[in-house]
PDB file of C-alpha atoms in Angstrom:
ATOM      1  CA  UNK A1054      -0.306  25.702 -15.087  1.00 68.00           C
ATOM      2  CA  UNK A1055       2.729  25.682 -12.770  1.00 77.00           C
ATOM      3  CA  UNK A1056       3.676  22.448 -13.714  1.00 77.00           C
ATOM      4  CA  UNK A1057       4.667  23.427 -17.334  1.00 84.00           C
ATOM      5  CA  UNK A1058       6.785  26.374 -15.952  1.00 86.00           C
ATOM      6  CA  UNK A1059      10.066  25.942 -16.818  1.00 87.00           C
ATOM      7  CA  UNK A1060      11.311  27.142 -12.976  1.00 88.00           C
ATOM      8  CA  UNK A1061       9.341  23.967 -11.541  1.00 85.00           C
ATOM      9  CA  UNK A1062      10.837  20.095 -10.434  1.00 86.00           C
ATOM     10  CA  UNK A1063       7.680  18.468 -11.085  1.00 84.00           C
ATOM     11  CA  UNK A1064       8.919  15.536  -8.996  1.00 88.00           C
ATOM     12  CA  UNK A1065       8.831  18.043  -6.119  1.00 92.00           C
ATOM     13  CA  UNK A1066       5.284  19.534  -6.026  1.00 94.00           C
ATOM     14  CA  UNK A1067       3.451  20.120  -3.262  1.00 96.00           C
ATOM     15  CA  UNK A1068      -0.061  22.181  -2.264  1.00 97.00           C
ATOM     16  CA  UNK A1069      -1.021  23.355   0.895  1.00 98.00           C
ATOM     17  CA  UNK A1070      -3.995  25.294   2.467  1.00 98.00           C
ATOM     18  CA  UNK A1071      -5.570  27.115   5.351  1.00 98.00           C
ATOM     19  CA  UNK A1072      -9.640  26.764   5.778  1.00 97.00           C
ATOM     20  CA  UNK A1073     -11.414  26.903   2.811  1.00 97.00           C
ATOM     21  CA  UNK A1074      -7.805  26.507   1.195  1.00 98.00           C
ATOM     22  CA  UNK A1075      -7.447  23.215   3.021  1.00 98.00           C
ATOM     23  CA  UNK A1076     -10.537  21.936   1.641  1.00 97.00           C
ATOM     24  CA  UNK A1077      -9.316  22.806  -1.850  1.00 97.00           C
ATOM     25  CA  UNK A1078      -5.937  21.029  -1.176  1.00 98.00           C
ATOM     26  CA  UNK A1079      -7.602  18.174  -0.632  1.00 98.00           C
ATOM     27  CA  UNK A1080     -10.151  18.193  -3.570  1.00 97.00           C
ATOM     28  CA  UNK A1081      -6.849  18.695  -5.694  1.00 96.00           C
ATOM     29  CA  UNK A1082      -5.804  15.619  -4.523  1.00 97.00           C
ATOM     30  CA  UNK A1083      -8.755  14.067  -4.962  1.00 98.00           C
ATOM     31  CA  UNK A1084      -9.021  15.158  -8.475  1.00 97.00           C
ATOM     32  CA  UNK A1085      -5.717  12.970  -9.107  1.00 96.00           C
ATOM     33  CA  UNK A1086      -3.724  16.166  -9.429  1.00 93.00           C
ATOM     34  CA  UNK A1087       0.387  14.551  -9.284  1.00 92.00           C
ATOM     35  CA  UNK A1088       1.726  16.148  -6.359  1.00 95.00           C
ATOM     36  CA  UNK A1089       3.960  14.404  -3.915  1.00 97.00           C
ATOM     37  CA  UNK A1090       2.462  15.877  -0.907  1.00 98.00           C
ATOM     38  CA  UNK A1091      -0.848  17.600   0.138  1.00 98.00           C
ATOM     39  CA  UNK A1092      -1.584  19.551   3.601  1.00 98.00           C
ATOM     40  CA  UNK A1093      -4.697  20.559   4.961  1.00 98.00           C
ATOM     41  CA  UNK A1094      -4.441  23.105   7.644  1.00 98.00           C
ATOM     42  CA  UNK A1095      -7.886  23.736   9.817  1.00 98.00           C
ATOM     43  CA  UNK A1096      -9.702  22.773   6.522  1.00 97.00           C
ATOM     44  CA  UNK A1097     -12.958  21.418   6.183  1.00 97.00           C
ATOM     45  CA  UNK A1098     -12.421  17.390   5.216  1.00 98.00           C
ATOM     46  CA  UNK A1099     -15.871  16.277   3.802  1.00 96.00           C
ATOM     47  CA  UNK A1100     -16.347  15.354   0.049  1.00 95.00           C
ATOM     48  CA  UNK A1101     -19.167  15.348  -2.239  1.00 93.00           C
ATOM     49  CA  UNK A1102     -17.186  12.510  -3.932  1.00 96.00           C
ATOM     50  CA  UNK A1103     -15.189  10.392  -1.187  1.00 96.00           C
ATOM     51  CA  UNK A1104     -14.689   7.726  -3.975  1.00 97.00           C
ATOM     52  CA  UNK A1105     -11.997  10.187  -5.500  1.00 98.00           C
ATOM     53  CA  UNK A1106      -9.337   9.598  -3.180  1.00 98.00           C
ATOM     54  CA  UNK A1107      -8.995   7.058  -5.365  1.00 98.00           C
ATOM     55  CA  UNK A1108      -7.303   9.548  -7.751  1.00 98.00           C
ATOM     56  CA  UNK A1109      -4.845  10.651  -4.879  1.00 98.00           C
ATOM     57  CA  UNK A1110      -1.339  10.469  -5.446  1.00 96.00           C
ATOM     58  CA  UNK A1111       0.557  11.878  -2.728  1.00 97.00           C
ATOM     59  CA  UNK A1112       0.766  11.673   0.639  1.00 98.00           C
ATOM     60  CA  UNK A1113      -1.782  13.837   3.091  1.00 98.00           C
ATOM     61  CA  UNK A1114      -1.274  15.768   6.304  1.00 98.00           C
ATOM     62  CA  UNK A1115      -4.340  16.794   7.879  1.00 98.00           C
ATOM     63  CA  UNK A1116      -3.809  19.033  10.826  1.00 98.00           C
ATOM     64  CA  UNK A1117      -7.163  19.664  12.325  1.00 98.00           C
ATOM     65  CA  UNK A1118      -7.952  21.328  15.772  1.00 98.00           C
ATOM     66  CA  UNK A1119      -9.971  18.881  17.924  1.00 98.00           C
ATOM     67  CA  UNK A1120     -12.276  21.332  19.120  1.00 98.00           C
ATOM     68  CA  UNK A1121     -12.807  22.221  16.054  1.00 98.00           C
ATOM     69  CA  UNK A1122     -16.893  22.940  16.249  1.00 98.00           C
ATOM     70  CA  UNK A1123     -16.973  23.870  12.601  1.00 97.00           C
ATOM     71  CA  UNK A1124     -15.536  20.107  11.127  1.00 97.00           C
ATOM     72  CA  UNK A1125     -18.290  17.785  13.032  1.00 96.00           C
ATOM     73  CA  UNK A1126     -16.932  14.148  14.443  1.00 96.00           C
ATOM     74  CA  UNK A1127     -19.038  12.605  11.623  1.00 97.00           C
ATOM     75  CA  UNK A1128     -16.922  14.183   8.899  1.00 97.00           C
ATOM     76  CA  UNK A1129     -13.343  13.681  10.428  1.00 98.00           C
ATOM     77  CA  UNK A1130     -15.052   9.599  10.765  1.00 98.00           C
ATOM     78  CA  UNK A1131     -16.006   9.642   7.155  1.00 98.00           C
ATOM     79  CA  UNK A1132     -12.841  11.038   5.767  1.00 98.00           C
ATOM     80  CA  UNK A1133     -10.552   8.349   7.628  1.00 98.00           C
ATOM     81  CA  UNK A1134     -12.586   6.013   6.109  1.00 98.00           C
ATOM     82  CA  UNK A1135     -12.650   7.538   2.461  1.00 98.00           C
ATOM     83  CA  UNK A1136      -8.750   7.407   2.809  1.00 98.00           C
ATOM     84  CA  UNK A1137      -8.311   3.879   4.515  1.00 98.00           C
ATOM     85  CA  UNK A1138     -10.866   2.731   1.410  1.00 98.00           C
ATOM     86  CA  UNK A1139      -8.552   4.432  -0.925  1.00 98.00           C
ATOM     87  CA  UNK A1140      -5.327   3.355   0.422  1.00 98.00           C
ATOM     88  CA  UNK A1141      -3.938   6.773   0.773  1.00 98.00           C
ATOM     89  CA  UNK A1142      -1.004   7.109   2.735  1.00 98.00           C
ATOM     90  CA  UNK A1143      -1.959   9.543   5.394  1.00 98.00           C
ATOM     91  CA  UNK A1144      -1.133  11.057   8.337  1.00 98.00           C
ATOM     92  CA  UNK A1145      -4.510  13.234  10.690  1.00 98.00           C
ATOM     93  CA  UNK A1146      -3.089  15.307  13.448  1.00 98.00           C
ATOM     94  CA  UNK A1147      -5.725  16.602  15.955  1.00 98.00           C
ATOM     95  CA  UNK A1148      -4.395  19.086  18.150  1.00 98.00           C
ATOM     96  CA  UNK A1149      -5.620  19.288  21.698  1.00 98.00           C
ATOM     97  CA  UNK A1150      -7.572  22.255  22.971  1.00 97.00           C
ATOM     98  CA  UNK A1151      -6.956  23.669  18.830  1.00 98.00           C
ATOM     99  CA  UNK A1152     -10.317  24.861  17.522  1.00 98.00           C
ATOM    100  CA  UNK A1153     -10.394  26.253  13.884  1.00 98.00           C
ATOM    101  CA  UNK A1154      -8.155  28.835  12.540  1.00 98.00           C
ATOM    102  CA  UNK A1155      -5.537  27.584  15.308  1.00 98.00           C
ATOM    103  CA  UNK A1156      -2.823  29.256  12.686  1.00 98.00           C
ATOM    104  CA  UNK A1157      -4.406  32.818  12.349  1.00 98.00           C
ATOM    105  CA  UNK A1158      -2.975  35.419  15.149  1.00 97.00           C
ATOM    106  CA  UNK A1159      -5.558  37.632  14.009  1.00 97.00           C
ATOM    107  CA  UNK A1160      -8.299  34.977  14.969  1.00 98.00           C
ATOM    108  CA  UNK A1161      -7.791  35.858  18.646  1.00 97.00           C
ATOM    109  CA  UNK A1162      -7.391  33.609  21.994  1.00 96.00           C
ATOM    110  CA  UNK A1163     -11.079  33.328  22.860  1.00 97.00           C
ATOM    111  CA  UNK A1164     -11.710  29.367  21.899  1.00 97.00           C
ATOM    112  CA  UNK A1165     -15.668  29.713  23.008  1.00 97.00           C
ATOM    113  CA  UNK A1166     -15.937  31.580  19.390  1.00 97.00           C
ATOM    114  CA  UNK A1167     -15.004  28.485  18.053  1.00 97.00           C
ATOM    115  CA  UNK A1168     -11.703  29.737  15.800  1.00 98.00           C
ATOM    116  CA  UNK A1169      -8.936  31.085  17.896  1.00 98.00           C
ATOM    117  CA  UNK A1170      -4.718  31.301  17.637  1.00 98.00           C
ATOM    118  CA  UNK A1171      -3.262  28.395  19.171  1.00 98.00           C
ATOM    119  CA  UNK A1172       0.254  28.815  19.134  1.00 98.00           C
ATOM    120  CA  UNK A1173       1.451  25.371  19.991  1.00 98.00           C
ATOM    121  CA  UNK A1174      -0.712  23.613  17.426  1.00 98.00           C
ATOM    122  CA  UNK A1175       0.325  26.430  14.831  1.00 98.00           C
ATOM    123  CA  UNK A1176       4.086  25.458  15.257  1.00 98.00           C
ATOM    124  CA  UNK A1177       3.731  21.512  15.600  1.00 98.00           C
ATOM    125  CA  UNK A1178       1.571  22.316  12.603  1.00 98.00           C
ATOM    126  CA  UNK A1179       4.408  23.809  10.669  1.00 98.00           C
ATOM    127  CA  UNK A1180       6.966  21.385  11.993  1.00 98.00           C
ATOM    128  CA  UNK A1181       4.436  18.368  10.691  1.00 98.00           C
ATOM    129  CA  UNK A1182       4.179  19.850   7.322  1.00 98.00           C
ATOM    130  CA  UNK A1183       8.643  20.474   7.104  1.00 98.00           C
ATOM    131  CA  UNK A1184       8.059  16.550   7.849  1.00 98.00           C
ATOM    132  CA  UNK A1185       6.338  15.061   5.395  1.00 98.00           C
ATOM    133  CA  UNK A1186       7.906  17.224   2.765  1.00 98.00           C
ATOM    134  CA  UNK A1187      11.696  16.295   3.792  1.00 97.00           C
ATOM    135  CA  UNK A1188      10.176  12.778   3.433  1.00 96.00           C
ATOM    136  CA  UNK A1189       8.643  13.186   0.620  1.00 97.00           C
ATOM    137  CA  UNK A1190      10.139  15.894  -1.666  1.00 95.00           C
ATOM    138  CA  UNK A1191      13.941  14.818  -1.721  1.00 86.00           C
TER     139      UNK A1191
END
């Protein structure tokens, strides 16, 4: 596990993931893993288990497209709840006219496929997540 490595300031971990990696990020989280901070990129944000956020210990970024046709309004609803029930401190950052995969070049401009490159939500993405970890990971 890369918290026993001797190379790694466990008072500085951090997980982050794109898509299905996302989704993982966040049920790391949710499985009370200590991290400091957690960001989803264009991940899916539905749990089979919302009470877990109990078990979260770090901040979240979400930073969702909000086209996105493949994360339904019902699911982003149900995950602000799960984390306002919680008490997690979290940010959710829907980018305008971002549908899924808004970070992948190779995903293509055509937004009517539902994932396309978005190249302003992929660097106020990035800038987001250089956020929350100066804030969080000093």
């Amino acid at each position: 596990m890369l918290a026993q490595n001797e190379h790694t300031d466990v008072s500085k971990m951090a997980v982050i993931g794109y898509c299905f990696g996302g989704t993982g990020a966040l049920e790391l989280a949710r499985s009370g893993t200590p991290v400091k901070a957690v960001v989803s990129f264009h991940g899916s944000l539905g749990s089979p288990t919302p009470e877990d956020a109990k078990n979260i210990k770090g901040q979240v970024l979400v930073c969702h497209g909000e086209d996105d046709p493949f994360v339904p309004g019902a699911e982003v609803e149900a995950f602000h709840s799960e984390m306002k029930v919680a008490g997690v401190k979290y940010k959710f950052v829907a980018y305008p006219g971002a549908v899924h995969s808004f970070t992948q070049k190779h995903a293509g401009d055509d937004v009517s496929k539902g994932a396309a490159y978005n190249a302003e939500a992929d660097a106020k993405s990035w800038e987001a997540m250089k956020e929350l970890f100066a804030g969080t990971l000093k």
